[in-house]
Short mmCIF file of C-alpha atoms in Angstrom, two decimals:
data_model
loop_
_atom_site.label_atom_id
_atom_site.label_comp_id
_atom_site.label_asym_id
_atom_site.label_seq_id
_atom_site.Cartn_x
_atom_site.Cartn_y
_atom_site.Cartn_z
CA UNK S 18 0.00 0.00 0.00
CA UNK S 19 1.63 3.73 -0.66
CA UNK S 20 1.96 6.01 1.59
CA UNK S 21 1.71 9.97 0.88
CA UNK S 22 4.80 11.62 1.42
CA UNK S 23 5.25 13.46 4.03
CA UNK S 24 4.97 17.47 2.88
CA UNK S 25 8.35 19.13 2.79
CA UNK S 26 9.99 20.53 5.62
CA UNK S 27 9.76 24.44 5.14
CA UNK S 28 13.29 25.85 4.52
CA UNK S 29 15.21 27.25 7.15
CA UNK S 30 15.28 31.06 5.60
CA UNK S 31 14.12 32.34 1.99
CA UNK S 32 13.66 35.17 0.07
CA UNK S 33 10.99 35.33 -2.11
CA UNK S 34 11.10 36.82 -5.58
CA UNK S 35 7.72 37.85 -7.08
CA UNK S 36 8.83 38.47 -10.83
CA UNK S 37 5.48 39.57 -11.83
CA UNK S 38 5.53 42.59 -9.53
CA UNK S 39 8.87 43.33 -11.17
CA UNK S 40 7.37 43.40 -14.34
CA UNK S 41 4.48 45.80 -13.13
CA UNK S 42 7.26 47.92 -12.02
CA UNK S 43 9.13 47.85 -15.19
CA UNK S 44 5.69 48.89 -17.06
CA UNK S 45 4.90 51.35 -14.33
CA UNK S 46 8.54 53.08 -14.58
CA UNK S 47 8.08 53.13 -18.46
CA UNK S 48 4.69 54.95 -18.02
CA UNK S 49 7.04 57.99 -16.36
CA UNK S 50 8.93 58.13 -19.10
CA UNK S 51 7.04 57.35 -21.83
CA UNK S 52 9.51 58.96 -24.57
CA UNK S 53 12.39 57.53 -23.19
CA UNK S 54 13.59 53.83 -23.47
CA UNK S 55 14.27 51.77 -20.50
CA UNK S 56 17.73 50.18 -19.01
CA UNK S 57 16.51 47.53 -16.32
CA UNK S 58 19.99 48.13 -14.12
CA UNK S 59 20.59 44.49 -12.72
CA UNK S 60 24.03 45.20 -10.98
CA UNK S 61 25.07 43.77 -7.77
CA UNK S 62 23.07 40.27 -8.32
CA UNK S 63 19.71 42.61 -9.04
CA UNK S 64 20.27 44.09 -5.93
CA UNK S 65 20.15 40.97 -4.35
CA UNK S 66 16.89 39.63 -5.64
CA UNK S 67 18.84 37.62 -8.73
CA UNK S 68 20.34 39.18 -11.73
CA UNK S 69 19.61 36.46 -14.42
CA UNK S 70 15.96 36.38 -13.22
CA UNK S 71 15.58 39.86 -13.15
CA UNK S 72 17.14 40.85 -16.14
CA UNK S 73 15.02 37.95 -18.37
CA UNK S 74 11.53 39.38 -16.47
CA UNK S 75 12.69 43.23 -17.09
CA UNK S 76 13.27 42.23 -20.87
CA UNK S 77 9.89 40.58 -21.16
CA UNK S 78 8.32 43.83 -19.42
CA UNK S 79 9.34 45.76 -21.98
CA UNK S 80 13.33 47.19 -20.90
CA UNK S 81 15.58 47.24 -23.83
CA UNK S 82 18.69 47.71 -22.20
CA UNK S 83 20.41 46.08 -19.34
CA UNK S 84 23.06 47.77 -16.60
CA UNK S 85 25.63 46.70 -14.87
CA UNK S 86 28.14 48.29 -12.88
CA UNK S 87 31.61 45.35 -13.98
CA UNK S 88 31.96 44.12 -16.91
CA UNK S 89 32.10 40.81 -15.39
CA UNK S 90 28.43 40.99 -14.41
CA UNK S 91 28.03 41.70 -18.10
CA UNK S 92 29.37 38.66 -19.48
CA UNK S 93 27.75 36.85 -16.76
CA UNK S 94 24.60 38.02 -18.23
CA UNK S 95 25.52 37.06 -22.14
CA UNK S 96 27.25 33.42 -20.43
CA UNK S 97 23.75 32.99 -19.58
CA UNK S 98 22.15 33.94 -23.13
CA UNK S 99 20.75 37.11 -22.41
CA UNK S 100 20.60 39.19 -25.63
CA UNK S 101 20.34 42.56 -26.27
CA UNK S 102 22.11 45.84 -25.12
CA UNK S 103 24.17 45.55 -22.16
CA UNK S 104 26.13 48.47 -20.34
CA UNK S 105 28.57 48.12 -18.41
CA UNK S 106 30.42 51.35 -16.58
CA UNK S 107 33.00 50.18 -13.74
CA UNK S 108 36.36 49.32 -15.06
CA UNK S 109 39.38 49.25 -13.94
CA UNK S 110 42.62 49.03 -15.69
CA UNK S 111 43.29 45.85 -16.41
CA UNK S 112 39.80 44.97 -16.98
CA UNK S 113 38.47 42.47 -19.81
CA UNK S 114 38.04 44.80 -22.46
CA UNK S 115 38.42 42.57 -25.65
CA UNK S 116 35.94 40.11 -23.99
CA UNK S 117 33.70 42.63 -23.66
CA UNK S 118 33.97 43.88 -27.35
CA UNK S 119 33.56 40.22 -28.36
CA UNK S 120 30.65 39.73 -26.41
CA UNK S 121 28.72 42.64 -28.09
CA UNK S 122 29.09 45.13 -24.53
CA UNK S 123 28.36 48.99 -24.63
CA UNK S 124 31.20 49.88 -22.71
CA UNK S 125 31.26 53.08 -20.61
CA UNK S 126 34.93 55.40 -20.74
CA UNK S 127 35.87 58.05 -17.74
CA UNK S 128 39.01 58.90 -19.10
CA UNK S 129 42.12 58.86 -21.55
CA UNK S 130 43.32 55.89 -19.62
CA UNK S 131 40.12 53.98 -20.69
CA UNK S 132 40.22 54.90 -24.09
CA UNK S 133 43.61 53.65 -24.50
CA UNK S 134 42.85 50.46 -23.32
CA UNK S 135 39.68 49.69 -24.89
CA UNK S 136 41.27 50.97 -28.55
CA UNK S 137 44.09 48.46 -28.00
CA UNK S 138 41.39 45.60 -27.17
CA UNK S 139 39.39 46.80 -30.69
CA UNK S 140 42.53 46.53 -32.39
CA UNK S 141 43.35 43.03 -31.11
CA UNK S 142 39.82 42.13 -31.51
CA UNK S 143 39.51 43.49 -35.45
CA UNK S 144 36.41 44.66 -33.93
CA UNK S 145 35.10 48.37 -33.19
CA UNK S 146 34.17 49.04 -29.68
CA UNK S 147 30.89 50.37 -28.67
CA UNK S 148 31.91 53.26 -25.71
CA UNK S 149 29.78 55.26 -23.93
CA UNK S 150 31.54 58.83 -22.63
CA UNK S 151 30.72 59.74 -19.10
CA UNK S 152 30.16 63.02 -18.19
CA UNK S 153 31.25 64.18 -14.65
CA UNK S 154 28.26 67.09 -14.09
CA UNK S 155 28.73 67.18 -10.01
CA UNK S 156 29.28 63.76 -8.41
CA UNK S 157 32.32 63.96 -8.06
CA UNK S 158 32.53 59.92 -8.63
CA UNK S 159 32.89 58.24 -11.73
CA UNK S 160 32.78 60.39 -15.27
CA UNK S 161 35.38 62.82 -16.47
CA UNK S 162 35.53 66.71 -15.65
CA UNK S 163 34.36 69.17 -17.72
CA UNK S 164 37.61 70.60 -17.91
CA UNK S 165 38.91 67.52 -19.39
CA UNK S 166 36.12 66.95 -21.43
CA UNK S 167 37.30 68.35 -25.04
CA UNK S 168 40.35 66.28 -24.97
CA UNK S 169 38.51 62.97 -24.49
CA UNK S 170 35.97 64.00 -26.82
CA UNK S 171 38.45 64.59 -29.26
CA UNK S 172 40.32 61.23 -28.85
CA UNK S 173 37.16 59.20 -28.83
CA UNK S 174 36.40 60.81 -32.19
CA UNK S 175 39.36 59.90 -33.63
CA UNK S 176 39.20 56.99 -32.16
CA UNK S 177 35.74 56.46 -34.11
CA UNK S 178 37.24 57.79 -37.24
CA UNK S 179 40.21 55.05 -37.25
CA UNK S 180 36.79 52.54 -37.08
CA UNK S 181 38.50 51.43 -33.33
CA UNK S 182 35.08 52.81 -31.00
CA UNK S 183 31.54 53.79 -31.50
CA UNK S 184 30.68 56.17 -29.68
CA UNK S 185 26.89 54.99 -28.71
CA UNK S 186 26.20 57.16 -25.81
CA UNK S 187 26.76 60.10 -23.62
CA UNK S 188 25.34 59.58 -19.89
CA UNK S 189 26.30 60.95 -16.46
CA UNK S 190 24.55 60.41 -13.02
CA UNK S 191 22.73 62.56 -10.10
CA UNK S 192 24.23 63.21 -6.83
CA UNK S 193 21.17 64.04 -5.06
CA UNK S 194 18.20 63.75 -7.21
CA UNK S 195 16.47 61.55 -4.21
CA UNK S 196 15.89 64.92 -2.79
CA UNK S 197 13.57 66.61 -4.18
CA UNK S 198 13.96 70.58 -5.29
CA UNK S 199 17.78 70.23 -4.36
CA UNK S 200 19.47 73.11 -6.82
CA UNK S 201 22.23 70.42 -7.52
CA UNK S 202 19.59 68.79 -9.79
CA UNK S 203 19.15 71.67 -12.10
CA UNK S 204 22.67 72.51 -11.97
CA UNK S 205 23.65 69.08 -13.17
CA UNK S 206 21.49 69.15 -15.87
CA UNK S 207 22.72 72.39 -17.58
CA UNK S 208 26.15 71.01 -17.04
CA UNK S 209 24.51 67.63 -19.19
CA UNK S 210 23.47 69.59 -21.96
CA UNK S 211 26.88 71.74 -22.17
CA UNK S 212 28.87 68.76 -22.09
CA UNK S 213 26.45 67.12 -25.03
CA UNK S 214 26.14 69.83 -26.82
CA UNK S 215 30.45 70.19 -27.03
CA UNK S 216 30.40 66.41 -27.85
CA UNK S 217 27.63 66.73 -30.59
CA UNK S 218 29.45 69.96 -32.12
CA UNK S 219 32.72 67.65 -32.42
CA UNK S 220 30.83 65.34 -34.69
CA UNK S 221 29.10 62.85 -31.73
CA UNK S 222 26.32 61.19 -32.74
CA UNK S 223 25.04 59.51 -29.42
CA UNK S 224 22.30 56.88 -29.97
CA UNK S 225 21.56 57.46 -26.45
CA UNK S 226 21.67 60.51 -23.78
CA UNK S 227 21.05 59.45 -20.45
CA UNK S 228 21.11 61.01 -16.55
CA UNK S 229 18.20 59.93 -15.04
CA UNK S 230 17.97 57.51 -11.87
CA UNK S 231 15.39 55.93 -10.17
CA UNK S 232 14.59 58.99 -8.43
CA UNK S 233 15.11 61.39 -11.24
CA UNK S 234 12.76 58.81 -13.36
CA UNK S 235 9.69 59.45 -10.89
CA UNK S 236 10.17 63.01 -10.33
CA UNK S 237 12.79 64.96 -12.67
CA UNK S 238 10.81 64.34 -16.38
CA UNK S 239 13.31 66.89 -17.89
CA UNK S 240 15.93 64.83 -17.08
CA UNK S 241 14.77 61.46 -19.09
CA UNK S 242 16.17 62.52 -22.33
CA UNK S 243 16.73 59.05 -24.87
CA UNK S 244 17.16 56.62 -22.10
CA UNK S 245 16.09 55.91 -18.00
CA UNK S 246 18.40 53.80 -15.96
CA UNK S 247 15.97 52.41 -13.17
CA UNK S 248 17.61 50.50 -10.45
CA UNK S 249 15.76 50.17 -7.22
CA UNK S 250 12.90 51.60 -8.06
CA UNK S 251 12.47 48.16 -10.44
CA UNK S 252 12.32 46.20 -7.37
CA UNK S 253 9.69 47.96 -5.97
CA UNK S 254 11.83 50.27 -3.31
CA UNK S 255 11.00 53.90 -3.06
CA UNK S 256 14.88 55.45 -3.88
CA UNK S 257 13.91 58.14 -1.10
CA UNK S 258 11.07 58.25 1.49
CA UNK S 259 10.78 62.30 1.01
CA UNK S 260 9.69 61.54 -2.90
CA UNK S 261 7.12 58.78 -1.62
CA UNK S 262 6.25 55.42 -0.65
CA UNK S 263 6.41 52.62 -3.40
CA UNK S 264 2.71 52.32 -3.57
CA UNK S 265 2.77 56.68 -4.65
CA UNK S 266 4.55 55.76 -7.86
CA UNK S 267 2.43 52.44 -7.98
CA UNK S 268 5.09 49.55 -7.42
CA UNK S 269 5.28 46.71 -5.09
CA UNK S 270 8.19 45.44 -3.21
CA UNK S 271 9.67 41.79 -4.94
CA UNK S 272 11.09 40.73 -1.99
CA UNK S 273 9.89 38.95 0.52
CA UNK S 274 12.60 37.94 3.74
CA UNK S 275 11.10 35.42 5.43
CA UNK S 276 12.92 32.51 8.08
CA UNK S 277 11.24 29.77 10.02
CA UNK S 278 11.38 29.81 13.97
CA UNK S 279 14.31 27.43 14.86
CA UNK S 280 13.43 27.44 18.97
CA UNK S 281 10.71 28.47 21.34
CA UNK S 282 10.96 28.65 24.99
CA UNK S 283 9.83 29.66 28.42
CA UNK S 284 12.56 32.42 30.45
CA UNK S 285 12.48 33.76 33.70
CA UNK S 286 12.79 37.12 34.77
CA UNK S 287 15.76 39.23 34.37
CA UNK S 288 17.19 36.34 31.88
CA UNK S 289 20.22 37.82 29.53
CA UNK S 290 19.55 37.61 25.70
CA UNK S 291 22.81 37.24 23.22
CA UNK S 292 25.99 38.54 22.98
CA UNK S 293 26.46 40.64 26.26
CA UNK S 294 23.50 41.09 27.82
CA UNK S 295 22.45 43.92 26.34
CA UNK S 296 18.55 43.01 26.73
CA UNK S 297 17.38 41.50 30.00
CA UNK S 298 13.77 40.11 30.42
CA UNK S 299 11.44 42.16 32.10
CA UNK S 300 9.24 39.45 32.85
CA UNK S 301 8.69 35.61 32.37
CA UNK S 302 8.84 35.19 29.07
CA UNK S 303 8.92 33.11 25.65
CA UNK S 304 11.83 33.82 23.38
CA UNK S 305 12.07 32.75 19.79
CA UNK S 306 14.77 31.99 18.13
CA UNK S 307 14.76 33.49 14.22
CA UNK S 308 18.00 31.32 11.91
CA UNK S 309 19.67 34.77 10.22
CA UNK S 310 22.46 36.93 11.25
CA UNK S 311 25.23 39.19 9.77
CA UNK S 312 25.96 36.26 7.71
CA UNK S 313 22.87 36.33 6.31
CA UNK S 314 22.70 40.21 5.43
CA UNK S 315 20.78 41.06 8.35
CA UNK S 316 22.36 44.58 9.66
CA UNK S 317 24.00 43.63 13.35
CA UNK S 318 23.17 47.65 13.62
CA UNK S 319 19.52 46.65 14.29
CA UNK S 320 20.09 44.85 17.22
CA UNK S 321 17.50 45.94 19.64
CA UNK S 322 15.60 47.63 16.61
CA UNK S 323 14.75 45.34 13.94
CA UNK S 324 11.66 44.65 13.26
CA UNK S 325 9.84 41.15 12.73
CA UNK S 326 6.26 39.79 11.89
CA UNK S 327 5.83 36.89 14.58
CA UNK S 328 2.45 34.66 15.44
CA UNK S 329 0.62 37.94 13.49
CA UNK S 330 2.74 40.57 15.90
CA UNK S 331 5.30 42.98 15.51
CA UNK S 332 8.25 41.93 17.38
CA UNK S 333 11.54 43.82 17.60
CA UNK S 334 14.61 41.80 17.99
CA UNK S 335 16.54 41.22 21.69
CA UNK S 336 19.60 42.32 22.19
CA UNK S 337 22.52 41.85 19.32
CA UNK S 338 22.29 40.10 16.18
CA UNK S 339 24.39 37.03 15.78
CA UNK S 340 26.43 35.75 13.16
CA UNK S 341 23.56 33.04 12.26
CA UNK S 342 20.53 34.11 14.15
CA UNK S 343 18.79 36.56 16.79
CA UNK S 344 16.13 36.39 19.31
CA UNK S 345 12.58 37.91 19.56
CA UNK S 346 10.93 38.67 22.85
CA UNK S 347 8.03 36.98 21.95
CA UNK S 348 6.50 38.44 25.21
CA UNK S 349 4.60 35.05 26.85
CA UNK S 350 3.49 34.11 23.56
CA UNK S 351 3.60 30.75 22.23
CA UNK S 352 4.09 30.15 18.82
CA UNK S 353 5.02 26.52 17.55
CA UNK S 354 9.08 26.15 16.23
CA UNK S 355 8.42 26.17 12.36
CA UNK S 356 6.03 28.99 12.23
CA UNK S 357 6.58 31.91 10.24
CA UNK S 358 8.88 35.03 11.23
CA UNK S 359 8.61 37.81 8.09
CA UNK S 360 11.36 40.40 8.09
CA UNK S 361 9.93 42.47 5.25
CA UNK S 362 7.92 42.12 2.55
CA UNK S 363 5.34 43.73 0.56
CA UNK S 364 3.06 44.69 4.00
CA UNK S 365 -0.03 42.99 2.84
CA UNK S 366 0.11 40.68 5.76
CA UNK S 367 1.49 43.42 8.29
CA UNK S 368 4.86 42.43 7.67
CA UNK S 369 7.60 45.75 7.85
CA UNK S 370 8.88 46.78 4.88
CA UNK S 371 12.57 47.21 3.85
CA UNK S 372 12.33 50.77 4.79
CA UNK S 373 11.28 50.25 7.96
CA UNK S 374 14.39 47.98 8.59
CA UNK S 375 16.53 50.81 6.99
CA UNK S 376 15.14 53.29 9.93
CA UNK S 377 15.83 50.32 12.22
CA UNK S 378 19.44 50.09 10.84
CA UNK S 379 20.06 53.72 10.08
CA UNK S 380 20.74 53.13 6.67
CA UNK S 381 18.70 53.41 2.97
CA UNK S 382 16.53 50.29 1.74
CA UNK S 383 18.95 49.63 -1.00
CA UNK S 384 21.09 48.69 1.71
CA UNK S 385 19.02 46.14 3.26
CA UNK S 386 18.13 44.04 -0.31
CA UNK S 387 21.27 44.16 -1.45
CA UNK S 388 22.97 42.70 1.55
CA UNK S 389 21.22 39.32 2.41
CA UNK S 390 23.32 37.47 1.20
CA UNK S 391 24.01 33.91 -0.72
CA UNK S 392 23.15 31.37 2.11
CA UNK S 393 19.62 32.95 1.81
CA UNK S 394 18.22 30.96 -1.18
CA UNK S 395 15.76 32.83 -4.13
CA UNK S 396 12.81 31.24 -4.20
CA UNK S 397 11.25 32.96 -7.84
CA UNK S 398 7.51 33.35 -8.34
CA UNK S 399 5.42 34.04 -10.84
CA UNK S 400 8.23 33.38 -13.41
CA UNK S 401 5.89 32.71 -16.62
CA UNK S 402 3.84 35.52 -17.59
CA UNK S 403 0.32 35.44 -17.43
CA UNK S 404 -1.05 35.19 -21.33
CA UNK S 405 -2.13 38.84 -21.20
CA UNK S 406 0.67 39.86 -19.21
CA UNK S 407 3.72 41.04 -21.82
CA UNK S 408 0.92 41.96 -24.19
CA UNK S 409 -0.55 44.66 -21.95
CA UNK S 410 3.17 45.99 -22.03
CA UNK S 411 3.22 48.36 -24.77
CA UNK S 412 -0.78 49.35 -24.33
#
């Protein structure tokens, strides 16, 4: 006689990936900028929700460019058989430049140094390069100075006269375009349009100007020009609580942190919790006992503060985060060891959100995605479109 199988034991932490809210958010950020076309930035492992995912459900949503910040997340992405346009903007000398020629990569240049190196790959290659100058309007990061603009403009074009580079696009990035009205924004901009407007009257024919953000995306429209680079804002994390909550520029958060309860038991009074005592029970109490730490990507600088959906109640953790795990206070409680403990999500079941664990940590919400780390398994739903769902994309 068979026997059912017993149902499977639930996993000891997972973050949940809901790709069709990322493709709502991809069609909700390309209904800002409705002119513009759409780079689905996928850098750091899509911000820790899974860059090959990501990138294929952007695509489908209607992106038609990809961004990374190393060229090595690039090829990643074309090792996997992603098509397409790719950028990629953070090299360093050294770098795989003829790899990235070969593999068909828009390749961003800062400086001289850059240009040097990727015209020697093109040569070796017997293959033009496609470059993308970047303009330094006021971050003071990446990009090259205005000052040394004209000479770089001038190499890259003859550079693109010998047939070594193509010189695809001109781009720079925001410094504070997450707050809104600050007179950096509009002073970055005219700097933009200078610096184009020099490359353009040496004989530049971008295919694509780009500056805008997330945040300059949802609230700067002069800014969108040819292209958008959204980045968190994809993943359904408002890039700054002063322009408004995700659910103001209608997207929903993809991730969803979730652990099961490892322990459950019954303290006394005055009974120490973790690493140094820094939380004593008030009370008899129950404790539970949640299986992620700093390993994990959970920020030891919310010890005390971070928030946790337990039994259907808020709990805060008590006292310090561990490497692997951290306690709740689950205040007499009883809960059995399996149930449910959401760190963030969405909020439809009560659950905090990431920005309420950035308060928690001091920090921004990119933070907290990005960080949980690679013992923390993706769990992807909703990976096949719904019939209507990629046709709606373009109505």
């Amino acid at each position: 006689m068979s026997q059912t199988p017993p149902p499977p034991a639930p996993p000891r932490a997972r973050a949940e990936i809901d790709l069709a809210a990322l493709r709502a958010n991809v069609r909700a950020l390309r209904a800002r900028a409705p002119r513009s076309a759409l780079m689905a930035v996928v850098k750091s492992d899509a911000y820790g929700h899974g860059m090959v995912p990501c990138a294929r459900a952007a695509l489908a949503a209607g992106a038609t460019w990809l961004g990374t910040a190393t060229p090595h997340e690039a090829l990643a992405l074309r090792a996997a058989g992603i098509g397409g346009r790719i950028m990629c903007w953070l090299w360093t000398p050294g770098d795989p430049w003829r790899e990235g020629i070969e593999a068909d990569l828009d390749m961003a240049v800062s400086g001289l140094w850059a240009l040097k190196e990727v015209t020697a790959a093109a040569r070796q290659a017997g293959a033009p390069a496609r470059v993308q100058l970047k303009a330094d309007t006021g971050l003071g990061r990446n990009g090259c100075q205005p000052a040394d603009w004209p000479a770089l403009v001038a190499a890259a074009r003859a550079a693109e006269d010998e047939g070594l580079v193509e010189i695809t696009g001109l781009w720079s990035h925001f410094a504070c375009a997450d707050e809104p009205g600050h007179p950096s924004i509009a002073a970055q901009l005219d700097v933009f349009r200078d610096m184009v407007d020099h490359a353009e009257k040496a004989g530049v024919e971008p295919e694509v100007r780009h500056i805008a953000n997330s945040p300059a995306t949802l609230s700067v429209p002069e800014s969108h020009f040819d292209l958008v680079r959204t980045g968190i804002a994809m993943y359904g994390v408002s890039p700054s609580p002063e322009l408004g909550t995700p659910a103001d520029f209608g997207l929903r958060p993809v991730m969803t942190l979730a652990a099961s309860v490892a322990l459950v038991k019954q303290v006394p009074a005055g009974h120490g919790v973790s690493y140094g005592h820094h939380y004593v029970t008030g009370a008899e109490t129950t404790l539970g006992l949640v299986p992620l730490g700093y390993a994990d990507g959970i920020p030891r600088h919310a010890s005390g503060r971070g928030p946790v959906l337990v039994g259907g109640q808020w709990r805060r953790i008590a006292g310090r985060v561990a490497m692997d795990q951290f306690v709740v206070d689950l205040g007499g409680q009883t809960v059995e060891e399996g149930a449910e403990a959401l760190l963030f999500g969405p909020g439809d079941r009560g659950e905090p959100t990431a920005e309420d664990w950035a308060r928690a940590a001091d920090t921004i919400a990119y933070e907290i995605v990005t960080r949980i780390g690679a013992r923390v398994p993706r769990v992807y739903v909703n990976e096949v479109p719904e019939e209507c769902d990629e046709r709606t994309a373009d109505e």
